[in-house]
PDB file of C-alpha atoms in Angstrom:
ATOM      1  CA  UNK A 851     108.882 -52.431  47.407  1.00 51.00           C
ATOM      2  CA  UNK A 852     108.664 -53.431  43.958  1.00 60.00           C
ATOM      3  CA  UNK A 853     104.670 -54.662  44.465  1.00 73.00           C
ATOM      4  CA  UNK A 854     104.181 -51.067  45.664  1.00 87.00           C
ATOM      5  CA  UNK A 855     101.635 -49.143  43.707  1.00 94.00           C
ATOM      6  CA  UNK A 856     103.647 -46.674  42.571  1.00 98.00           C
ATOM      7  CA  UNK A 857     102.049 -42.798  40.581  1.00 98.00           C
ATOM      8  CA  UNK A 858     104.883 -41.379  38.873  1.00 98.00           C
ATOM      9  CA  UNK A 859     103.703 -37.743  37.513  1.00 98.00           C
ATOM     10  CA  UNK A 860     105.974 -36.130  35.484  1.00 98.00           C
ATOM     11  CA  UNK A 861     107.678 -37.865  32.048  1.00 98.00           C
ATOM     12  CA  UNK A 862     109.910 -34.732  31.097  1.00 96.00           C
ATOM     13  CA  UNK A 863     113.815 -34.872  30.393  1.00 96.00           C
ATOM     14  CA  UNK A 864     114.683 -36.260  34.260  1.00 97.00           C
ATOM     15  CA  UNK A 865     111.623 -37.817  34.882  1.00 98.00           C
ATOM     16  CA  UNK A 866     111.361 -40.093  31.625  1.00 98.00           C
ATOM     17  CA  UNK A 867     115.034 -41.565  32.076  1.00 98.00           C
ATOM     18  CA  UNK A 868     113.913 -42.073  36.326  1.00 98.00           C
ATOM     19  CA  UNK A 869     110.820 -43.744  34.952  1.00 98.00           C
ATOM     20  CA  UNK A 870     112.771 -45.989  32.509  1.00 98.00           C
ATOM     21  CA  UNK A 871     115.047 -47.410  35.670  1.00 98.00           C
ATOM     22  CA  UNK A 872     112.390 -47.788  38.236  1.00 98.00           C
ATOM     23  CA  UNK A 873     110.935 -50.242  35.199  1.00 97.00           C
ATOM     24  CA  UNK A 874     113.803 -52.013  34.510  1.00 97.00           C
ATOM     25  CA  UNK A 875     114.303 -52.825  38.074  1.00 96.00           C
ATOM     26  CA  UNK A 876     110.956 -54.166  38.347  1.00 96.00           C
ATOM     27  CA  UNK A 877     108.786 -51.356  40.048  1.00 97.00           C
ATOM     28  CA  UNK A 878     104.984 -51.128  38.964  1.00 96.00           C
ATOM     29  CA  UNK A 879     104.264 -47.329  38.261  1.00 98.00           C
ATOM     30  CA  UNK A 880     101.776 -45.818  36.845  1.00 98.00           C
ATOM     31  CA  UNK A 881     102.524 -43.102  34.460  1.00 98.00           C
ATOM     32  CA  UNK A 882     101.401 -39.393  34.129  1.00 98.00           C
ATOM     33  CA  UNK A 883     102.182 -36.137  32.561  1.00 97.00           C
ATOM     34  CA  UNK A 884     100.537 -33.703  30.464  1.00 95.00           C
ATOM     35  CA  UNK A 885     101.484 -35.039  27.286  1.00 96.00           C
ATOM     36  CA  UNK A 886     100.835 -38.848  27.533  1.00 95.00           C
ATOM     37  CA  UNK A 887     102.935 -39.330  24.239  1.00 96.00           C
ATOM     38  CA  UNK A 888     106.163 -38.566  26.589  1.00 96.00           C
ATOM     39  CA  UNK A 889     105.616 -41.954  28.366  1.00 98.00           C
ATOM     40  CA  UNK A 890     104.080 -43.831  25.289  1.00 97.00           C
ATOM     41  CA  UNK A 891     107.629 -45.777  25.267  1.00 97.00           C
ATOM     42  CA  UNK A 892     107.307 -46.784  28.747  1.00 98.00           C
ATOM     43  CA  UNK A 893     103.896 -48.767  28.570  1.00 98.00           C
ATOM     44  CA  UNK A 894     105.821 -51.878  26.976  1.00 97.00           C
ATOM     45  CA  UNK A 895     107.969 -51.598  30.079  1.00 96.00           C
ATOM     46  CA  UNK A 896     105.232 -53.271  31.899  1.00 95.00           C
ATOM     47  CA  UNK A 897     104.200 -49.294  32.524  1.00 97.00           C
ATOM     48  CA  UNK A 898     100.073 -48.171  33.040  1.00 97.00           C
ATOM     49  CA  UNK A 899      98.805 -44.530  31.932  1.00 98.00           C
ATOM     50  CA  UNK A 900      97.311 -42.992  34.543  1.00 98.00           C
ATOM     51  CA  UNK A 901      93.337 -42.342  34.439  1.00 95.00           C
ATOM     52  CA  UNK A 902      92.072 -39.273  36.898  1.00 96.00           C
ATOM     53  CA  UNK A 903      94.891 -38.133  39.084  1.00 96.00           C
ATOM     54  CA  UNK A 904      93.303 -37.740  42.337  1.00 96.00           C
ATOM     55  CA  UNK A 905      91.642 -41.129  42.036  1.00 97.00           C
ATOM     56  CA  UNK A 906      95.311 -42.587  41.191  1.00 97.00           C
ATOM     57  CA  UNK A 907      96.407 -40.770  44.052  1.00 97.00           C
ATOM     58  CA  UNK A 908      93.597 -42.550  46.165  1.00 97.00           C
ATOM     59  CA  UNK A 909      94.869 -45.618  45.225  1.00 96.00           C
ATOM     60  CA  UNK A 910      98.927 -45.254  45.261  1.00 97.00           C
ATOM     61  CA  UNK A 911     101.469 -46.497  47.935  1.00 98.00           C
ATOM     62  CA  UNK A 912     103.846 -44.256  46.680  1.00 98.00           C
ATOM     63  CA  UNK A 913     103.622 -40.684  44.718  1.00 98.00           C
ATOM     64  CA  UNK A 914     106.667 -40.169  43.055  1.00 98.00           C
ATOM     65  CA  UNK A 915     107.311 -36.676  41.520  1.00 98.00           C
ATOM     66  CA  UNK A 916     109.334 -35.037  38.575  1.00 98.00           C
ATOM     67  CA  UNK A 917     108.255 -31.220  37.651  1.00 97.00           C
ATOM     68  CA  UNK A 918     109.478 -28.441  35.515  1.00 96.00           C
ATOM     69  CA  UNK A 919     109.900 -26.763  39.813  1.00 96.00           C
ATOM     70  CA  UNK A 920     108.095 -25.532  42.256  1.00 96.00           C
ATOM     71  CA  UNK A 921     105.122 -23.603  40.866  1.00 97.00           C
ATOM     72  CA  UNK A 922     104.014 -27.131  39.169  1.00 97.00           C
ATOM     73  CA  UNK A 923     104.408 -28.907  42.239  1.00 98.00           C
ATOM     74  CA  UNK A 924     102.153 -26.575  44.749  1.00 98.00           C
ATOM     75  CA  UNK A 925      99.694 -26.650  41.760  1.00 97.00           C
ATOM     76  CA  UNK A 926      99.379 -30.275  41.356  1.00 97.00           C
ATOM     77  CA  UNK A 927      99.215 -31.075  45.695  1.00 98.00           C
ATOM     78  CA  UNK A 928      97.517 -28.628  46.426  1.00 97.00           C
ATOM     79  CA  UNK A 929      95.658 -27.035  44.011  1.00 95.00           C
ATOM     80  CA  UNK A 930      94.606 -30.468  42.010  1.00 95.00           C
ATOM     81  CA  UNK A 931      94.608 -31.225  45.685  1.00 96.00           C
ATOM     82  CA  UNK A 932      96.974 -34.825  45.316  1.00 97.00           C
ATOM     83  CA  UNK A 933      98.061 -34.351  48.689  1.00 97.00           C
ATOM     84  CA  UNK A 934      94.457 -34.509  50.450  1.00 97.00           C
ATOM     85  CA  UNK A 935      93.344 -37.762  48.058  1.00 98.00           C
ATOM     86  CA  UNK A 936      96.303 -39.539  49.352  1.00 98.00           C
ATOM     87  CA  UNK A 937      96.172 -42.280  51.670  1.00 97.00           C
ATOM     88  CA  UNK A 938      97.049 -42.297  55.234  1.00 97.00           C
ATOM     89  CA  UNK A 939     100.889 -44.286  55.258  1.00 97.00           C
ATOM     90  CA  UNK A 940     101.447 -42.923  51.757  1.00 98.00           C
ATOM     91  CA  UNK A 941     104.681 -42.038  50.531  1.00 98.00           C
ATOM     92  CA  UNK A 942     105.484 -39.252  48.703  1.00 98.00           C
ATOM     93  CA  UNK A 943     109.199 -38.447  46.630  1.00 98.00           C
ATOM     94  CA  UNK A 944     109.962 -35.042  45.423  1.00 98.00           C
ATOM     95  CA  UNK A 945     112.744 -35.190  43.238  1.00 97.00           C
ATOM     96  CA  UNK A 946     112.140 -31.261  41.818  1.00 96.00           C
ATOM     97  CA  UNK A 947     114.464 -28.667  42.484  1.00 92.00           C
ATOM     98  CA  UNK A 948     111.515 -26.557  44.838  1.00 90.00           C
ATOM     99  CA  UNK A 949     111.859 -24.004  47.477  1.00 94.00           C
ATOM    100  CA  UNK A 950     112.632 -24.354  50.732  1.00 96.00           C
ATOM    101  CA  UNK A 951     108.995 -22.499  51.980  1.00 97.00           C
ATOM    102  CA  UNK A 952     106.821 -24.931  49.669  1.00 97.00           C
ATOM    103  CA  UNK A 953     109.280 -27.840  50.812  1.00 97.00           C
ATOM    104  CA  UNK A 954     108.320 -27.309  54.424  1.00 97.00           C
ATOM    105  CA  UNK A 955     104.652 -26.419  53.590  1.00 98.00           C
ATOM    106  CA  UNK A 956     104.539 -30.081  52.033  1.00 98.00           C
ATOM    107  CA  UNK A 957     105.914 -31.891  54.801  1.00 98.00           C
ATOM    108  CA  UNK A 958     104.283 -30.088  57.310  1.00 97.00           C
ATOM    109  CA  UNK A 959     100.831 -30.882  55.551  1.00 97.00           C
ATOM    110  CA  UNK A 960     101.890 -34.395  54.965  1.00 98.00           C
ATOM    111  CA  UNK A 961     102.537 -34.899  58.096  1.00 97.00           C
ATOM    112  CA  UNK A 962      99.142 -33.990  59.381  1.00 97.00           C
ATOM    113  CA  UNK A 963      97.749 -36.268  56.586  1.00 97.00           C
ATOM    114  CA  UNK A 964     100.230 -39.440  57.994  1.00 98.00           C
ATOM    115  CA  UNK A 965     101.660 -38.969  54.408  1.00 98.00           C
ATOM    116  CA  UNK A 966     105.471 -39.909  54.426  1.00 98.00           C
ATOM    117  CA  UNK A 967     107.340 -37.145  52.533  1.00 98.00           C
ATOM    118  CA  UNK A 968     110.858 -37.075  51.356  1.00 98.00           C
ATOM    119  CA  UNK A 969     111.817 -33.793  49.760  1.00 98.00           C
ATOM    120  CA  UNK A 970     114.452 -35.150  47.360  1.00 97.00           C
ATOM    121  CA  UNK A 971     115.733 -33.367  45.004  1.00 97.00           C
ATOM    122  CA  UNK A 972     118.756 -35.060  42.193  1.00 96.00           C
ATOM    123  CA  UNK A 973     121.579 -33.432  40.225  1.00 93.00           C
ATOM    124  CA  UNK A 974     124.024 -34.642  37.910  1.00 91.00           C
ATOM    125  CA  UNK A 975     121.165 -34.177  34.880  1.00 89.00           C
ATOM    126  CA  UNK A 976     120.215 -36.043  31.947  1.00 94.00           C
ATOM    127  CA  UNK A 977     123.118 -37.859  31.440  1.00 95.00           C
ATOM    128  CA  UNK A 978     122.870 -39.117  35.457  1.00 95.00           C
ATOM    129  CA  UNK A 979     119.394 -39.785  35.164  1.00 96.00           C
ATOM    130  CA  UNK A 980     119.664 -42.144  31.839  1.00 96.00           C
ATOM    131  CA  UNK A 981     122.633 -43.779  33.825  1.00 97.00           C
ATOM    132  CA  UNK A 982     121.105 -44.131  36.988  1.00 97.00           C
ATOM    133  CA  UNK A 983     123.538 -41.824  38.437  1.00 97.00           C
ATOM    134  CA  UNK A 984     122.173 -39.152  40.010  1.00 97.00           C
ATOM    135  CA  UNK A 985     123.462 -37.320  43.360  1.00 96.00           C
ATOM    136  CA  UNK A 986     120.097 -37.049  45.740  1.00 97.00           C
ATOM    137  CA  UNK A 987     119.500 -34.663  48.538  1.00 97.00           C
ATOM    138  CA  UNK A 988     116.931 -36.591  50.764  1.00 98.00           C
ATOM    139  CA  UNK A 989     115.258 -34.285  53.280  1.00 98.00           C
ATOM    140  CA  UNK A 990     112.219 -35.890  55.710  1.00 98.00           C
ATOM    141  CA  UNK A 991     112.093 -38.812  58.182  1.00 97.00           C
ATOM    142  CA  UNK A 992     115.234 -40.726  58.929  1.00 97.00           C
ATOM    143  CA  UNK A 993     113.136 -43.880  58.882  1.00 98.00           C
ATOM    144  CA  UNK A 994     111.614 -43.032  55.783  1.00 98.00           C
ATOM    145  CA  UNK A 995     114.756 -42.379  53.796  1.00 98.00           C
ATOM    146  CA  UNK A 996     115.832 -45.920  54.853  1.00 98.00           C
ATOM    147  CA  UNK A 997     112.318 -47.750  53.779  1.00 97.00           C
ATOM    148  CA  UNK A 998     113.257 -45.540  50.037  1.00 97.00           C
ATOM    149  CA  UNK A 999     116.788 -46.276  49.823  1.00 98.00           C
ATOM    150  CA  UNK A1000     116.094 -49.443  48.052  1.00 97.00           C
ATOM    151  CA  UNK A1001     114.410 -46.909  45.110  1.00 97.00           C
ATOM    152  CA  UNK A1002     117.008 -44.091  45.058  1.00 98.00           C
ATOM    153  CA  UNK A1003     119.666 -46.954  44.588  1.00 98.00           C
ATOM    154  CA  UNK A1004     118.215 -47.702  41.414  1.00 98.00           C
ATOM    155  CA  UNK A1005     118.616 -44.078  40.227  1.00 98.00           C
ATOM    156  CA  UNK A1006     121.224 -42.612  41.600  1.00 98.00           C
ATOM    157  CA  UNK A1007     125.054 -43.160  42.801  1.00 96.00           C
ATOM    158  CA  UNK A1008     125.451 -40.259  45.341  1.00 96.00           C
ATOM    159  CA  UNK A1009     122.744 -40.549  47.597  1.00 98.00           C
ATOM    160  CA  UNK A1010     122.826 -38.219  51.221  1.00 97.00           C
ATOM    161  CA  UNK A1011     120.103 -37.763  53.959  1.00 98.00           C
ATOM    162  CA  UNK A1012     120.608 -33.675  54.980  1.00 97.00           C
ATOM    163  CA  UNK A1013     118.060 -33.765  57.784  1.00 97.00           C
ATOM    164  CA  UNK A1014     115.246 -31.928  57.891  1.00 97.00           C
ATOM    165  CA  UNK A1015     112.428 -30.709  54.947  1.00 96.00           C
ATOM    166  CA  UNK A1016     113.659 -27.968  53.283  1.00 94.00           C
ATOM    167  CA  UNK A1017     117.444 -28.975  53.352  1.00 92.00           C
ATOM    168  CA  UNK A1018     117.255 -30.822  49.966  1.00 93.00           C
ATOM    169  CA  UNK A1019     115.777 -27.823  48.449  1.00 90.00           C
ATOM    170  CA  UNK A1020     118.715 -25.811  50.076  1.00 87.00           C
ATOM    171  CA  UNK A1021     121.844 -28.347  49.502  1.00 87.00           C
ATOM    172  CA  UNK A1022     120.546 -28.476  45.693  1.00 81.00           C
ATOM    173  CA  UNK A1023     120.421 -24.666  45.253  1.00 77.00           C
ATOM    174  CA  UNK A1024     123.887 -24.270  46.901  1.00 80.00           C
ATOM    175  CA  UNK A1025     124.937 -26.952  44.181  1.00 82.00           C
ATOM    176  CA  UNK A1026     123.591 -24.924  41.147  1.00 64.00           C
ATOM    177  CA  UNK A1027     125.432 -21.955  42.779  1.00 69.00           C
ATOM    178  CA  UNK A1028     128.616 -23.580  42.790  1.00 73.00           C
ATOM    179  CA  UNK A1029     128.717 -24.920  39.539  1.00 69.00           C
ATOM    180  CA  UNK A1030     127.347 -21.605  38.200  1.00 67.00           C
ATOM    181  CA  UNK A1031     130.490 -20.283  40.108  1.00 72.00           C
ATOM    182  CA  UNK A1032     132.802 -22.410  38.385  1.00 63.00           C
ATOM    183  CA  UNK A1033     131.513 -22.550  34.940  1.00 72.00           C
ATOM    184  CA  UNK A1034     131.748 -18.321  35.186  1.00 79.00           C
ATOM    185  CA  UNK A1035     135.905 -18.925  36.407  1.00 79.00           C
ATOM    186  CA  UNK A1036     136.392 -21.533  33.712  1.00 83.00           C
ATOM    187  CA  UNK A1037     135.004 -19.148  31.192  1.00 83.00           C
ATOM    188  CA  UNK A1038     137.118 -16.062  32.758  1.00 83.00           C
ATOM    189  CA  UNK A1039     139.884 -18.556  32.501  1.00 85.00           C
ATOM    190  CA  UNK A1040     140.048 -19.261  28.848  1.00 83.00           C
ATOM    191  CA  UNK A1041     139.249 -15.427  27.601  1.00 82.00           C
TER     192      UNK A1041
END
């Protein structure tokens, strides 16, 4: 897995930290983001900058995304059109909290392409992704969780398969809701 040629697109708060593991467990990625100075600290890592995305994509065994949500990542597959440059036997890791709709749109496309999509996406924030921590919500193929589960062991702790495309994106939400329940009580609690 580690030989894989690996496009990781997205450098921000989770996806820096994610980045950082995968390197120091000896995974080759390629780096990308808007801002190239967000990943500047990963190239002595043994890190690359990506050059033109879609020709990136062309080339990668594995696409492995991070985005602000769900607006960047229908803009970058399928507007930048990352999805149709990929490879047939591709992978593809969504670890953005998305929607359910574009979660289902994605695998549904990928799977016409042969791509091999896992809509994935983590929790337990910053702290969990600098730690290597993170709870994951795996949604896709069975048999492609288990060729991945080597990867998400490297950044997370809590890791579930929850069936089908556009579970993870459902499992994650009911997750914000809880803790968005909670926080609210706690706060009732000490007024």
């Amino acid at each position: 897995m580690s030989k894989e040629n690996i496009l990781f697109v997205g450098t921000g708060n989770m996806g820096h930290p994610i980045a950082a593991n995968l390197l120091r467990a000896g995974y080759h990625l390629t780096l990308a983001d808007l801002n190239p100075e967000k990943f500047a600290d990963l190239l002595p890592l043994g890190a690359h900058a990506a050059g033109d995305l879609r020709d990136e994509a062309a080339k990668a065994d594995l696409i492995f995304l991070s985005l602000p949500g769900p607006a960047q990542v229908e803009s970058l597959l399928f507007g930048q059109g990352l999805l149709g440059a990929m490879k047939q036997g591709a992978g593809l890791i969504d670890t953005t909290t998305s929607s359910v709709e574009l979660a289902r749109r994605i695998g549904t496309e990928a799977q016409t392409r042969g791509i091999h999509y896992l809509e994935s996406p983590v929790t337990n924030a910053i702290d969990g992704a600098r730690a290597g921590t993170l709870g994951i919500f795996a949604a896709g193929s069975k048999e492609v969780f288990e060729k991945y589960l080597p990867l998400f062991e490297v950044i997370g702790e809590k890791i579930f398969f929850v069936g089908q495309h556009g579970n993870g994106a459902t499992v994650k939400l009911i997750t914000n809701l809880l803790w968005f329940v909670h926080a609210a009580a706690i706060g009732e609690g000490l007024m």
